[in-house]
Short mmCIF file of C-alpha atoms in Angstrom, two decimals:
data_model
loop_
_atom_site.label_atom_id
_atom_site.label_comp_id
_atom_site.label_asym_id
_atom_site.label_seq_id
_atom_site.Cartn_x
_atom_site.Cartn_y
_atom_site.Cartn_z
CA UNK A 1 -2.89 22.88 -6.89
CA UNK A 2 -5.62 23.50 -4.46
CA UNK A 3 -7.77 20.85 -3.04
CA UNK A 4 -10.53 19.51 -4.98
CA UNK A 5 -12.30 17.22 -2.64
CA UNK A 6 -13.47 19.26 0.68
CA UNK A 7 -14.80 17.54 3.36
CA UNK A 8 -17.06 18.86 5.78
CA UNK A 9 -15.06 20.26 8.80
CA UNK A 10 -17.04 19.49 11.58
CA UNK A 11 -16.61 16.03 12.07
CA UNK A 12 -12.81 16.07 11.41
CA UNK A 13 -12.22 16.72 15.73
CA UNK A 14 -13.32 13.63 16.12
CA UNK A 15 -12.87 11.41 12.93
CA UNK A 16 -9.35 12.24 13.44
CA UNK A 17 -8.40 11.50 17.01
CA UNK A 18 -6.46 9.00 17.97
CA UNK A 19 -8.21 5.50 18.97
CA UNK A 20 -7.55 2.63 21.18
CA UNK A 21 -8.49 0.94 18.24
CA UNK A 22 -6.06 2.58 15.70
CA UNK A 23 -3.35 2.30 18.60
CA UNK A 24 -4.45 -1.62 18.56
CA UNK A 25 -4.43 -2.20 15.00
CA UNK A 26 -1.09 0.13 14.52
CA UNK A 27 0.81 -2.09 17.37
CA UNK A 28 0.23 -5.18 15.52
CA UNK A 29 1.16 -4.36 12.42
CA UNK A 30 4.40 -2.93 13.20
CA UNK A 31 5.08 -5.88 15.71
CA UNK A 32 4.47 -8.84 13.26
CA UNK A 33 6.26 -6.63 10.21
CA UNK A 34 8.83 -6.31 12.62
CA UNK A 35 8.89 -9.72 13.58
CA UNK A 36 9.00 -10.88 9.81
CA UNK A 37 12.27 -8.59 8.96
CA UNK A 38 14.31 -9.65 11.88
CA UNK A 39 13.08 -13.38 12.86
CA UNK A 40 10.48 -14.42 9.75
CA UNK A 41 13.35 -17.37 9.29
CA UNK A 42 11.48 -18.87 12.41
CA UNK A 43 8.25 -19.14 10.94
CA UNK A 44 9.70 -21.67 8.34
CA UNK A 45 9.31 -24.76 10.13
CA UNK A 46 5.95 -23.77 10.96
CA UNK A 47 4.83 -22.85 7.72
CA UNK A 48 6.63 -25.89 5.56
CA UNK A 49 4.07 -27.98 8.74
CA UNK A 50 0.77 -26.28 7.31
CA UNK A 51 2.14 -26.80 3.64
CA UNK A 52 3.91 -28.91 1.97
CA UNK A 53 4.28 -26.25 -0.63
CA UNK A 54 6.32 -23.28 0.81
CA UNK A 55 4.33 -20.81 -2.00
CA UNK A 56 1.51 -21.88 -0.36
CA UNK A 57 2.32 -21.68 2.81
CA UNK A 58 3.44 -18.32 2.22
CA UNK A 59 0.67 -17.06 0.82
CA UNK A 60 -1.38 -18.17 3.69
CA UNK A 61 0.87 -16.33 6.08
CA UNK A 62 0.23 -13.36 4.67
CA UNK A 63 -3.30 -13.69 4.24
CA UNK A 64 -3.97 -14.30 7.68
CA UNK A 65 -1.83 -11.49 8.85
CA UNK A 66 -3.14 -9.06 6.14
CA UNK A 67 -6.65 -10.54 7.23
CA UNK A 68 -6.76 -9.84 10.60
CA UNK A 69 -5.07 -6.03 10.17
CA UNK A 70 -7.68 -5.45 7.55
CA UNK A 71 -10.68 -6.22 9.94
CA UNK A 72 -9.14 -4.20 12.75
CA UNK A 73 -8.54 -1.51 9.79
CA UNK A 74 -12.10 -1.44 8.69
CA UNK A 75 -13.42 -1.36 12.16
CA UNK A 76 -10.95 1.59 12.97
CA UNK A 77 -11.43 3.59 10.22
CA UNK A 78 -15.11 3.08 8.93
CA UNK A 79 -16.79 6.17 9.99
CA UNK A 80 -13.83 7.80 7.48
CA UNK A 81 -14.46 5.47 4.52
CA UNK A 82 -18.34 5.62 4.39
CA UNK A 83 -18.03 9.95 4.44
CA UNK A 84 -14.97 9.84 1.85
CA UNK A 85 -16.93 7.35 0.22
CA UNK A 86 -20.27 9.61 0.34
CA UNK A 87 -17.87 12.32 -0.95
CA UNK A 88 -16.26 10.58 -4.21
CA UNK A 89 -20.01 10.03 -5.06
CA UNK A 90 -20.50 13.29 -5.45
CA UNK A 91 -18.02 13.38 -8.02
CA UNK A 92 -17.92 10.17 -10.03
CA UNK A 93 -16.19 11.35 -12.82
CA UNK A 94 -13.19 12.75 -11.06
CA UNK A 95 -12.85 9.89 -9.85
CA UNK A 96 -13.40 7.75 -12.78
CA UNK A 97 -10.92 9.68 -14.30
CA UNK A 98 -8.45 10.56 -11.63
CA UNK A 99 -7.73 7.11 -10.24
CA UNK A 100 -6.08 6.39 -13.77
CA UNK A 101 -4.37 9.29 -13.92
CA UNK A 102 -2.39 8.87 -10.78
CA UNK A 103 -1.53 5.67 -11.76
CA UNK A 104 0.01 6.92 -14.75
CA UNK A 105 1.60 9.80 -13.22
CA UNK A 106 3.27 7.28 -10.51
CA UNK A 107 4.67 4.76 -13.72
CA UNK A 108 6.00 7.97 -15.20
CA UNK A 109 7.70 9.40 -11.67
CA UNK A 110 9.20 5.62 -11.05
CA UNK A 111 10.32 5.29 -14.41
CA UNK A 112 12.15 9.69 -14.21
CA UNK A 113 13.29 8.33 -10.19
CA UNK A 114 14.65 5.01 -11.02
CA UNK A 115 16.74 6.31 -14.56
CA UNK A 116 18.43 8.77 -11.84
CA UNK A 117 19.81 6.45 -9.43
CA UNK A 118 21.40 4.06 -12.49
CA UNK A 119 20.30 0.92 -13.11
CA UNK A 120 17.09 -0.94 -12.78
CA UNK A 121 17.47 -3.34 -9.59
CA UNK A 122 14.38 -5.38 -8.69
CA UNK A 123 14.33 -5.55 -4.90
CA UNK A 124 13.64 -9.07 -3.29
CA UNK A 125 10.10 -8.09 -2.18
CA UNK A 126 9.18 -7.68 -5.89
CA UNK A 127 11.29 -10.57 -6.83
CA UNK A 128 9.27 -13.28 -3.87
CA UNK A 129 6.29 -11.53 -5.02
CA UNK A 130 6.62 -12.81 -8.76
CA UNK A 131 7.84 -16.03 -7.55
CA UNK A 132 4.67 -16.46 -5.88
CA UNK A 133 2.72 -15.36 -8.22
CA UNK A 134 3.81 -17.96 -10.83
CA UNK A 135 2.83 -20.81 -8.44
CA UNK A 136 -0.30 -19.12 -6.71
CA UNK A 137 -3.69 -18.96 -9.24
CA UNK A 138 -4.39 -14.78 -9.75
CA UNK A 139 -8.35 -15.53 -7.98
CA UNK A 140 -5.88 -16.22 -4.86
CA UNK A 141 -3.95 -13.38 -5.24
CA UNK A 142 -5.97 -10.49 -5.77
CA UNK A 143 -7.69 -10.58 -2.61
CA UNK A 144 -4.51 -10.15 -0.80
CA UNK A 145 -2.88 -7.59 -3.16
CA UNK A 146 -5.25 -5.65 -4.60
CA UNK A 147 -8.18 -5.73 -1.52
CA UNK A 148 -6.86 -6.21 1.51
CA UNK A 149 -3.27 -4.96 1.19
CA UNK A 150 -4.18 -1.55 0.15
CA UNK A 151 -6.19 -0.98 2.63
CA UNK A 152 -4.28 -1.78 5.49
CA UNK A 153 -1.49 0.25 4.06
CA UNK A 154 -3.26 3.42 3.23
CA UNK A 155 -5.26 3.14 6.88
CA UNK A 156 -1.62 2.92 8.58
CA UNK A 157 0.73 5.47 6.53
CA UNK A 158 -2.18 7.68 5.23
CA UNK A 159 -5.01 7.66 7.59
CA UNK A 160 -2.57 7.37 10.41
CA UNK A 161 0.46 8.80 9.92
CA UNK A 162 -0.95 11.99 7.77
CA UNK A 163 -5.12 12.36 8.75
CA UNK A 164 -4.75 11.54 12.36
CA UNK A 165 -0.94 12.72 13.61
CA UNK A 166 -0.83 15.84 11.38
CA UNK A 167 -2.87 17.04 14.04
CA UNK A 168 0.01 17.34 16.10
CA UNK A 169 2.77 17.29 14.20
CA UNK A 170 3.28 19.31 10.51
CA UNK A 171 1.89 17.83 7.61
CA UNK A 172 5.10 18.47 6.07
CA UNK A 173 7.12 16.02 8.49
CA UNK A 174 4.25 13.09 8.68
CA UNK A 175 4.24 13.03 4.80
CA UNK A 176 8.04 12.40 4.32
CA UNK A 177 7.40 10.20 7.40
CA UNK A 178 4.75 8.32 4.90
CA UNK A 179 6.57 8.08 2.41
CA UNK A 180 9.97 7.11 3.74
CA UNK A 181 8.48 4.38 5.92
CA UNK A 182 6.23 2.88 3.57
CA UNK A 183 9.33 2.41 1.42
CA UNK A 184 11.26 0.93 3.91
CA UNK A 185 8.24 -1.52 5.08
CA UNK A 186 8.43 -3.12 1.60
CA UNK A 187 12.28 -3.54 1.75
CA UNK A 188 13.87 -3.72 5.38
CA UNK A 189 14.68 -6.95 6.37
CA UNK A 190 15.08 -8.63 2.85
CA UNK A 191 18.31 -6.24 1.56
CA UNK A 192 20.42 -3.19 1.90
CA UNK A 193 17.93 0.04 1.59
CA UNK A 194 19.91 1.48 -1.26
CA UNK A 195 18.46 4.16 -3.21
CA UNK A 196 17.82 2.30 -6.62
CA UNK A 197 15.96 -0.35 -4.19
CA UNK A 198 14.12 2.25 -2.80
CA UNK A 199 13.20 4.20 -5.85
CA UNK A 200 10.10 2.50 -7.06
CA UNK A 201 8.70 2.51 -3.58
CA UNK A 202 9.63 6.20 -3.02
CA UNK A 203 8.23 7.50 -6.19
CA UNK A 204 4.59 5.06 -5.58
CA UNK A 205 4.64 6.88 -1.71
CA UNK A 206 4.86 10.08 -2.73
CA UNK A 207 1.76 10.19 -5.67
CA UNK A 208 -0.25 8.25 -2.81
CA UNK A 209 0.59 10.78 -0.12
CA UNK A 210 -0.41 13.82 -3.04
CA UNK A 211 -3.63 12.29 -3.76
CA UNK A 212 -4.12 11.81 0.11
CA UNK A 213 -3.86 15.41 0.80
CA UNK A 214 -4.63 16.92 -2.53
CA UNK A 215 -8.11 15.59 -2.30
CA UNK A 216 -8.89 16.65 1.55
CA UNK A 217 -7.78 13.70 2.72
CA UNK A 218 -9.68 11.16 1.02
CA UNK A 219 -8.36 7.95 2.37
CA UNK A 220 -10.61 5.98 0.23
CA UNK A 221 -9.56 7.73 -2.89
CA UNK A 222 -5.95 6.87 -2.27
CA UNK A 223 -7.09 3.46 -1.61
CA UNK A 224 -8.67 3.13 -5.05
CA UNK A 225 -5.24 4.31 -6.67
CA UNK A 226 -3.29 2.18 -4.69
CA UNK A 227 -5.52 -0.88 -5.62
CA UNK A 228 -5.40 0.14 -9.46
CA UNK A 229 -1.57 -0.04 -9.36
CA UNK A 230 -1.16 -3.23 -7.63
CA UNK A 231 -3.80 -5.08 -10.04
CA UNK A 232 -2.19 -3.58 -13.10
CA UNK A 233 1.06 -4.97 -11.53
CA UNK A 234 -1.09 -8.35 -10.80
CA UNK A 235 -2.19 -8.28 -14.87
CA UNK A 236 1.14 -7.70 -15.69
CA UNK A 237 3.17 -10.81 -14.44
CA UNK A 238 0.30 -13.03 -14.67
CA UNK A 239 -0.15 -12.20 -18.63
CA UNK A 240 3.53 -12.35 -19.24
CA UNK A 241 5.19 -16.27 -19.53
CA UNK A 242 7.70 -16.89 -17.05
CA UNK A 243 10.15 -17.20 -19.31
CA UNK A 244 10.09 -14.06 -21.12
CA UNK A 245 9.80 -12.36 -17.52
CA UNK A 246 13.46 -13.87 -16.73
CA UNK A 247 14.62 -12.91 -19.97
CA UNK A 248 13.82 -9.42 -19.14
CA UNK A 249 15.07 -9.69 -15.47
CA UNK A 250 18.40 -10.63 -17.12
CA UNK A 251 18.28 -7.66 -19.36
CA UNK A 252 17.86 -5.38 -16.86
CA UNK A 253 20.45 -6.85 -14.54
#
C-alpha cells in the first residue's frame, strides 16, 4: 500500500539530522531504562523514603523520569510534530478514522501472534502495571500512560530509530530494530524474553512502525495510535473489578 500522507521534501535534510539534542534526550533514556533493568532494586530504599506507599512511590518514579524525557522529547522533535501536525489537518477524516483502525488491526495481530506461540502469559510489566493501577486513581494515570509515555516512545523508536537513522542505514533494518527493541524495553530486566512474553509487544511494534512509514513518516500520527491503545488498555482495567480481573488471570494461566 502506497503512502497516503506525503510530506513536503524539502525540509526533511534537516528535520531529520541528527541533534545534540536527540543524542541528549536518547542517552538518558537508555541510561536510566538501563539502570532500572539491571539495578532499579536500589532505588527501593529511596523510593519507600518519598512514600510510604510503594504504588505511590512508583508512580512518581516514573513520572519524573517520563517527565523529564518528554520535555527533552518535545523540545527535540517539535519542528516535526507542528508540520505532521499541519499535515493530519489536512486530512481529518483519515485520521478520525484511521487512528481506530490501527488499533483494531493491532488487537487482531496480538490476538493471531499470541494464539501461535501457545498460551496467553501476561509479562510482569503488564502485571506491575495493573497492580498499580488498582491503587493509583485513573486522573493520575493517564498523564503518564496515555500523554507522556507515547510520546517519548514514538520520538525514540520511531522518530529516531526509523525518521532520523534510516538516513543512513535501510529502512528495512531500523524497523525490525524498532520493533525488536521496543519489545524488549517493556520486558528486559523483569523476565526471560520468551516469545509468548514478547508477542503482544511485537505485534503493537510492528502496526506502530506501519503507520510510521505508511503515512510518510508521521510521527504524530503514530503517536495518536499509540495513545488510543494505551487508554483503551487504561478503560479496560479500570472498568473491570479486581476480582474478576484475577479470575481471568487464573483462567488464562
Amino acid at each position: 500500500m502506497g503512502t497516503v500522507l506525503r510530506t513536503p521534501p524539502a525540509p526533511r535534510p534537516k528535520l531529520y539530522r541528527f541533534s545534540r539534542l536527540d543524542f541528549i534526550t536518547a542517552g538518558l533514556y537508555v541510561a536510566v531504562a538501563a539502570f532500572f533493568a539491571v539495578a532499579g532494586g536500589l532505588l527501593v530504599p529511596l523510593m519507600l523514603q518519598l512514600s510510604p506507599n510503594p504504588a505511590t512511590a512508583t508512580y512518581s518514579v516514573n513520572l519524573v523520569f517520563y517527565g523529564c524525557i518528554g520535555i527533552l522529547a518535545l523540545a527535540a522533535v517539535r519542528h516535526v510534530a507542528v508540520r505532521d501536525l499541519k499535515v493530519l489537518a489536512t486530512r481529518p477524516w483519515f485520521t478520525v478514522l484511521m487512528v481506530p483502525l490501527a488499533v483494531v488491526a493491532m488487537m487482531i495481530l496480538t490476538a493471531v501472534l499470541v494464539s501461535l506461540t501457545g498460551p496467553v502469559q501476561t509479562s510482569a510489566n503488564q502485571a506491575g502495571l495493573q497492580a498499580l493501577m488498582q491503587q493509583v486513581p485513573a486522573w493520575l494515570m493517564v498523564p503518564l500512560l496515555v500523554i507522556v509515555g507515547p510520546f517519548v516512545e514514538e520520538y525514540i523508536f520511531r522518530h529516531l530509530l526509523i525518521g532520523k537513522l534510516s538516513r543512513r542505514v535501510n529502512i528495512w533494518v531500523c524497523s525490525s530494530l524498532s520493533v525488536v527493541l521496543f519489545a524488549a524495553l517493556h520486558v528486559v530486566g523483569q523476565e526471560e524474553l520468551t516469545l509468548p512474553v514478547l508477542m503482544p509487544y511485537l505485534a503493537m511494534g510492528v502496526v506502530l512502525v506501519y503507520v510510521y512509514v505508511w503515512t510518510g513518516k508521521n510521527v504524530m500520527f503514530a503517536y495518536f495510535v499509540h495513545a488510543s491503545k494505551n487508554l483503551l488498555a487504561v478503560v479496560f482495567i479500570y472498568a473491570i473489578p479486581p476480582e474478576l480481573m484475577e479470575q481471568l488471570q487464573q483462567i488464562q494461566g
